[in-house]
Amino acid sequence: MCLLACRGGTSDWRVSEGQLLPEFTLRTPDGKLVSTSEYRGKIVVMTRFATWCPPCKIELGELQKRVWEPMKDRGVMVVAVSSGEDPQTVASYVEREGLTFPVLVDPSGEFARGVGGNSIPRLMLLDRDQYIRKLHVGYYEPEFQKLVEEVEALAR
């Protein structure tokens, strides 16, 4: 078994399962403001990533292939947030990797500080009312498969 994560520590969340996600305003790489409240009414898989993080690359590809593409028409959103990286670097990465779900930047680190933690990828599953259903750090295939199954169940 192998859990892939960049950096260390998994118990440093500032949010918890069952809690309503606080509202955050982030930006698209081209500068448009986006509020997390805009996703209310959708099932949201939200992950924090970095363009330099190998486990993040794996997770983002799997989110594209196994969650976004098959479930976007069933009220499921995938949203990736990069904290502290240059928006142009993020935009180039998104294009190179062929990601078609929303990718946002958190240049000030407000989102990162708000949800907590240093380890990435750092994933949250939100229900349609934006309550946190699941928190997970790192990429581990059996846990990711459980996430996919949970998203499928919520999308029914």
mmCIF file of C-alpha atoms in Angstrom:
data_model
loop_
_atom_site.group_PDB
_atom_site.id
_atom_site.type_symbol
_atom_site.label_atom_id
_atom_site.label_comp_id
_atom_site.label_asym_id
_atom_site.label_seq_id
_atom_site.Cartn_x
_atom_site.Cartn_y
_atom_site.Cartn_z
ATOM 1 C CA MET A 1 0.000 0.000 0.000
ATOM 2 C CA CYS A 2 1.227 3.453 -0.794
ATOM 3 C CA LEU A 3 -0.222 6.792 0.243
ATOM 4 C CA LEU A 4 1.127 9.557 -1.923
ATOM 5 C CA ALA A 5 1.236 13.084 -0.507
ATOM 6 C CA CYS A 6 3.497 16.097 -0.702
ATOM 7 C CA ARG A 7 4.725 17.427 2.644
ATOM 8 C CA GLY A 8 3.648 15.866 5.919
ATOM 9 C CA GLY A 9 0.875 15.762 8.476
ATOM 10 C CA THR A 10 -2.749 14.793 7.987
ATOM 11 C CA SER A 11 -4.482 15.932 11.167
ATOM 12 C CA ASP A 12 -4.120 19.664 10.645
ATOM 13 C CA TRP A 13 -7.504 20.433 9.089
ATOM 14 C CA ARG A 14 -9.252 23.590 10.333
ATOM 15 C CA VAL A 15 -12.585 22.281 9.071
ATOM 16 C CA SER A 16 -14.287 19.012 9.972
ATOM 17 C CA GLU A 17 -16.695 16.514 8.497
ATOM 18 C CA GLY A 18 -20.287 17.605 9.104
ATOM 19 C CA GLN A 19 -19.333 21.295 9.133
ATOM 20 C CA LEU A 20 -20.625 23.835 6.627
ATOM 21 C CA LEU A 21 -17.763 24.972 4.402
ATOM 22 C CA PRO A 22 -17.041 28.646 5.111
ATOM 23 C CA GLU A 23 -17.473 30.883 2.067
ATOM 24 C CA PHE A 24 -14.300 31.790 0.205
ATOM 25 C CA THR A 25 -13.728 34.041 -2.784
ATOM 26 C CA LEU A 26 -11.041 32.786 -5.133
ATOM 27 C CA ARG A 27 -9.937 33.659 -8.669
ATOM 28 C CA THR A 28 -9.695 31.867 -11.955
ATOM 29 C CA PRO A 29 -6.172 31.956 -13.411
ATOM 30 C CA ASP A 30 -7.324 34.805 -15.686
ATOM 31 C CA GLY A 31 -8.490 36.863 -12.693
ATOM 32 C CA LYS A 32 -12.277 36.356 -12.539
ATOM 33 C CA LEU A 33 -13.643 36.245 -8.968
ATOM 34 C CA VAL A 34 -15.478 33.065 -7.973
ATOM 35 C CA SER A 35 -17.224 32.455 -4.648
ATOM 36 C CA THR A 36 -17.486 28.938 -3.296
ATOM 37 C CA SER A 37 -21.170 29.703 -2.647
ATOM 38 C CA GLU A 38 -21.680 29.617 -6.436
ATOM 39 C CA TYR A 39 -21.426 25.833 -6.197
ATOM 40 C CA ARG A 40 -24.327 25.505 -3.759
ATOM 41 C CA GLY A 41 -26.854 22.999 -5.129
ATOM 42 C CA LYS A 42 -24.091 20.829 -6.614
ATOM 43 C CA ILE A 43 -22.128 17.953 -5.174
ATOM 44 C CA VAL A 44 -18.579 19.305 -5.056
ATOM 45 C CA VAL A 45 -15.270 17.500 -4.945
ATOM 46 C CA MET A 46 -12.785 20.223 -4.055
ATOM 47 C CA THR A 47 -9.074 19.594 -3.899
ATOM 48 C CA ARG A 48 -6.043 21.702 -3.043
ATOM 49 C CA PHE A 49 -3.060 21.013 -5.258
ATOM 50 C CA ALA A 50 0.215 22.378 -6.560
ATOM 51 C CA THR A 51 1.593 22.127 -10.070
ATOM 52 C CA TRP A 52 4.883 20.695 -8.732
ATOM 53 C CA CYS A 53 3.234 17.889 -6.700
ATOM 54 C CA PRO A 54 3.348 14.402 -8.354
ATOM 55 C CA PRO A 55 0.501 12.900 -6.235
ATOM 56 C CA CYS A 56 -1.626 15.950 -7.107
ATOM 57 C CA LYS A 57 -1.087 15.267 -10.805
ATOM 58 C CA ILE A 58 -2.316 11.691 -10.331
ATOM 59 C CA GLU A 59 -5.355 12.809 -8.330
ATOM 60 C CA LEU A 60 -6.303 15.571 -10.787
ATOM 61 C CA GLY A 61 -6.126 13.139 -13.705
ATOM 62 C CA GLU A 62 -8.298 10.625 -11.856
ATOM 63 C CA LEU A 63 -10.797 13.340 -10.883
ATOM 64 C CA GLN A 64 -11.034 14.353 -14.548
ATOM 65 C CA LYS A 65 -11.494 10.786 -15.780
ATOM 66 C CA ARG A 66 -13.556 9.159 -13.005
ATOM 67 C CA VAL A 67 -15.600 11.993 -11.484
ATOM 68 C CA TRP A 68 -15.842 15.070 -13.729
ATOM 69 C CA GLU A 69 -16.308 13.494 -17.153
ATOM 70 C CA PRO A 70 -18.855 10.816 -16.172
ATOM 71 C CA MET A 71 -20.781 12.847 -13.569
ATOM 72 C CA LYS A 72 -20.738 16.542 -14.544
ATOM 73 C CA ASP A 73 -24.184 16.200 -16.126
ATOM 74 C CA ARG A 74 -25.571 14.807 -12.849
ATOM 75 C CA GLY A 75 -24.919 17.875 -10.710
ATOM 76 C CA VAL A 76 -21.345 17.018 -9.725
ATOM 77 C CA MET A 77 -18.588 19.642 -9.734
ATOM 78 C CA VAL A 78 -14.871 19.124 -9.439
ATOM 79 C CA VAL A 79 -12.976 22.222 -8.322
ATOM 80 C CA ALA A 80 -9.212 22.362 -7.873
ATOM 81 C CA VAL A 81 -7.544 25.161 -5.914
ATOM 82 C CA SER A 82 -3.874 26.076 -6.146
ATOM 83 C CA SER A 83 -2.549 28.152 -3.251
ATOM 84 C CA GLY A 84 0.406 30.490 -3.536
ATOM 85 C CA GLU A 85 1.285 29.748 -7.157
ATOM 86 C CA ASP A 86 1.504 32.159 -10.055
ATOM 87 C CA PRO A 87 -1.808 32.162 -11.979
ATOM 88 C CA GLN A 88 0.001 31.839 -15.334
ATOM 89 C CA THR A 89 1.870 28.769 -14.077
ATOM 90 C CA VAL A 90 -1.468 27.262 -13.048
ATOM 91 C CA ALA A 91 -3.102 28.145 -16.388
ATOM 92 C CA SER A 92 -0.246 26.520 -18.319
ATOM 93 C CA TYR A 93 -0.475 23.401 -16.150
ATOM 94 C CA VAL A 94 -4.255 23.115 -16.650
ATOM 95 C CA GLU A 95 -3.845 23.378 -20.421
ATOM 96 C CA ARG A 96 -0.936 20.926 -20.539
ATOM 97 C CA GLU A 97 -2.812 18.351 -18.419
ATOM 98 C CA GLY A 98 -6.088 18.781 -20.339
ATOM 99 C CA LEU A 99 -8.164 19.580 -17.251
ATOM 100 C CA THR A 100 -11.653 20.826 -18.101
ATOM 101 C CA PHE A 101 -13.147 21.290 -14.631
ATOM 102 C CA PRO A 102 -12.860 24.639 -12.799
ATOM 103 C CA VAL A 103 -9.399 25.413 -11.473
ATOM 104 C CA LEU A 104 -9.015 28.356 -9.112
ATOM 105 C CA VAL A 105 -6.065 30.151 -7.579
ATOM 106 C CA ASP A 106 -5.629 31.288 -4.006
ATOM 107 C CA PRO A 107 -2.754 33.768 -4.322
ATOM 108 C CA SER A 108 -3.139 35.150 -0.798
ATOM 109 C CA GLY A 109 -3.430 31.713 0.824
ATOM 110 C CA GLU A 110 -6.751 32.645 2.462
ATOM 111 C CA PHE A 111 -8.410 29.390 1.376
ATOM 112 C CA ALA A 112 -5.403 27.306 2.434
ATOM 113 C CA ARG A 113 -5.354 28.935 5.871
ATOM 114 C CA GLY A 114 -9.134 28.637 6.178
ATOM 115 C CA VAL A 115 -9.328 24.900 5.552
ATOM 116 C CA GLY A 116 -5.950 24.206 7.119
ATOM 117 C CA GLY A 117 -3.015 21.988 6.460
ATOM 118 C CA ASN A 118 0.160 21.798 4.486
ATOM 119 C CA SER A 119 -0.085 18.339 2.928
ATOM 120 C CA ILE A 120 -1.452 18.055 -0.585
ATOM 121 C CA PRO A 121 -3.442 16.839 -2.356
ATOM 122 C CA ARG A 122 -6.084 17.738 0.208
ATOM 123 C CA LEU A 123 -9.609 16.791 -0.835
ATOM 124 C CA MET A 124 -13.074 17.672 0.474
ATOM 125 C CA LEU A 125 -16.397 16.210 -0.621
ATOM 126 C CA LEU A 126 -19.283 18.657 -0.158
ATOM 127 C CA ASP A 127 -22.977 17.843 -0.384
ATOM 128 C CA ARG A 128 -25.448 20.061 -2.245
ATOM 129 C CA ASP A 129 -25.796 22.333 0.821
ATOM 130 C CA GLN A 130 -21.985 22.646 1.128
ATOM 131 C CA TYR A 131 -21.659 20.531 4.235
ATOM 132 C CA ILE A 132 -18.379 18.633 4.326
ATOM 133 C CA ARG A 133 -19.047 14.915 3.875
ATOM 134 C CA LYS A 134 -15.461 13.703 3.603
ATOM 135 C CA LEU A 135 -11.931 14.988 4.157
ATOM 136 C CA HIS A 136 -8.891 13.233 2.754
ATOM 137 C CA VAL A 137 -5.178 13.986 2.420
ATOM 138 C CA GLY A 138 -2.893 12.357 -0.136
ATOM 139 C CA TYR A 139 -3.680 10.043 -3.009
ATOM 140 C CA TYR A 140 -4.385 6.399 -2.175
ATOM 141 C CA GLU A 141 -6.260 4.423 -4.832
ATOM 142 C CA PRO A 142 -8.542 2.348 -2.542
ATOM 143 C CA GLU A 143 -9.659 5.527 -0.725
ATOM 144 C CA PHE A 144 -10.125 7.319 -4.027
ATOM 145 C CA GLN A 145 -12.360 4.487 -5.254
ATOM 146 C CA LYS A 146 -14.474 4.857 -2.092
ATOM 147 C CA LEU A 147 -14.769 8.581 -2.847
ATOM 148 C CA VAL A 148 -15.940 7.862 -6.401
ATOM 149 C CA GLU A 149 -18.587 5.481 -5.037
ATOM 150 C CA GLU A 150 -19.753 8.054 -2.487
ATOM 151 C CA VAL A 151 -20.038 10.751 -5.160
ATOM 152 C CA GLU A 152 -22.005 8.354 -7.382
ATOM 153 C CA ALA A 153 -24.397 7.616 -4.494
ATOM 154 C CA LEU A 154 -24.926 11.325 -3.784
ATOM 155 C CA ALA A 155 -25.538 12.017 -7.481
ATOM 156 C CA ARG A 156 -28.384 9.484 -7.766
#
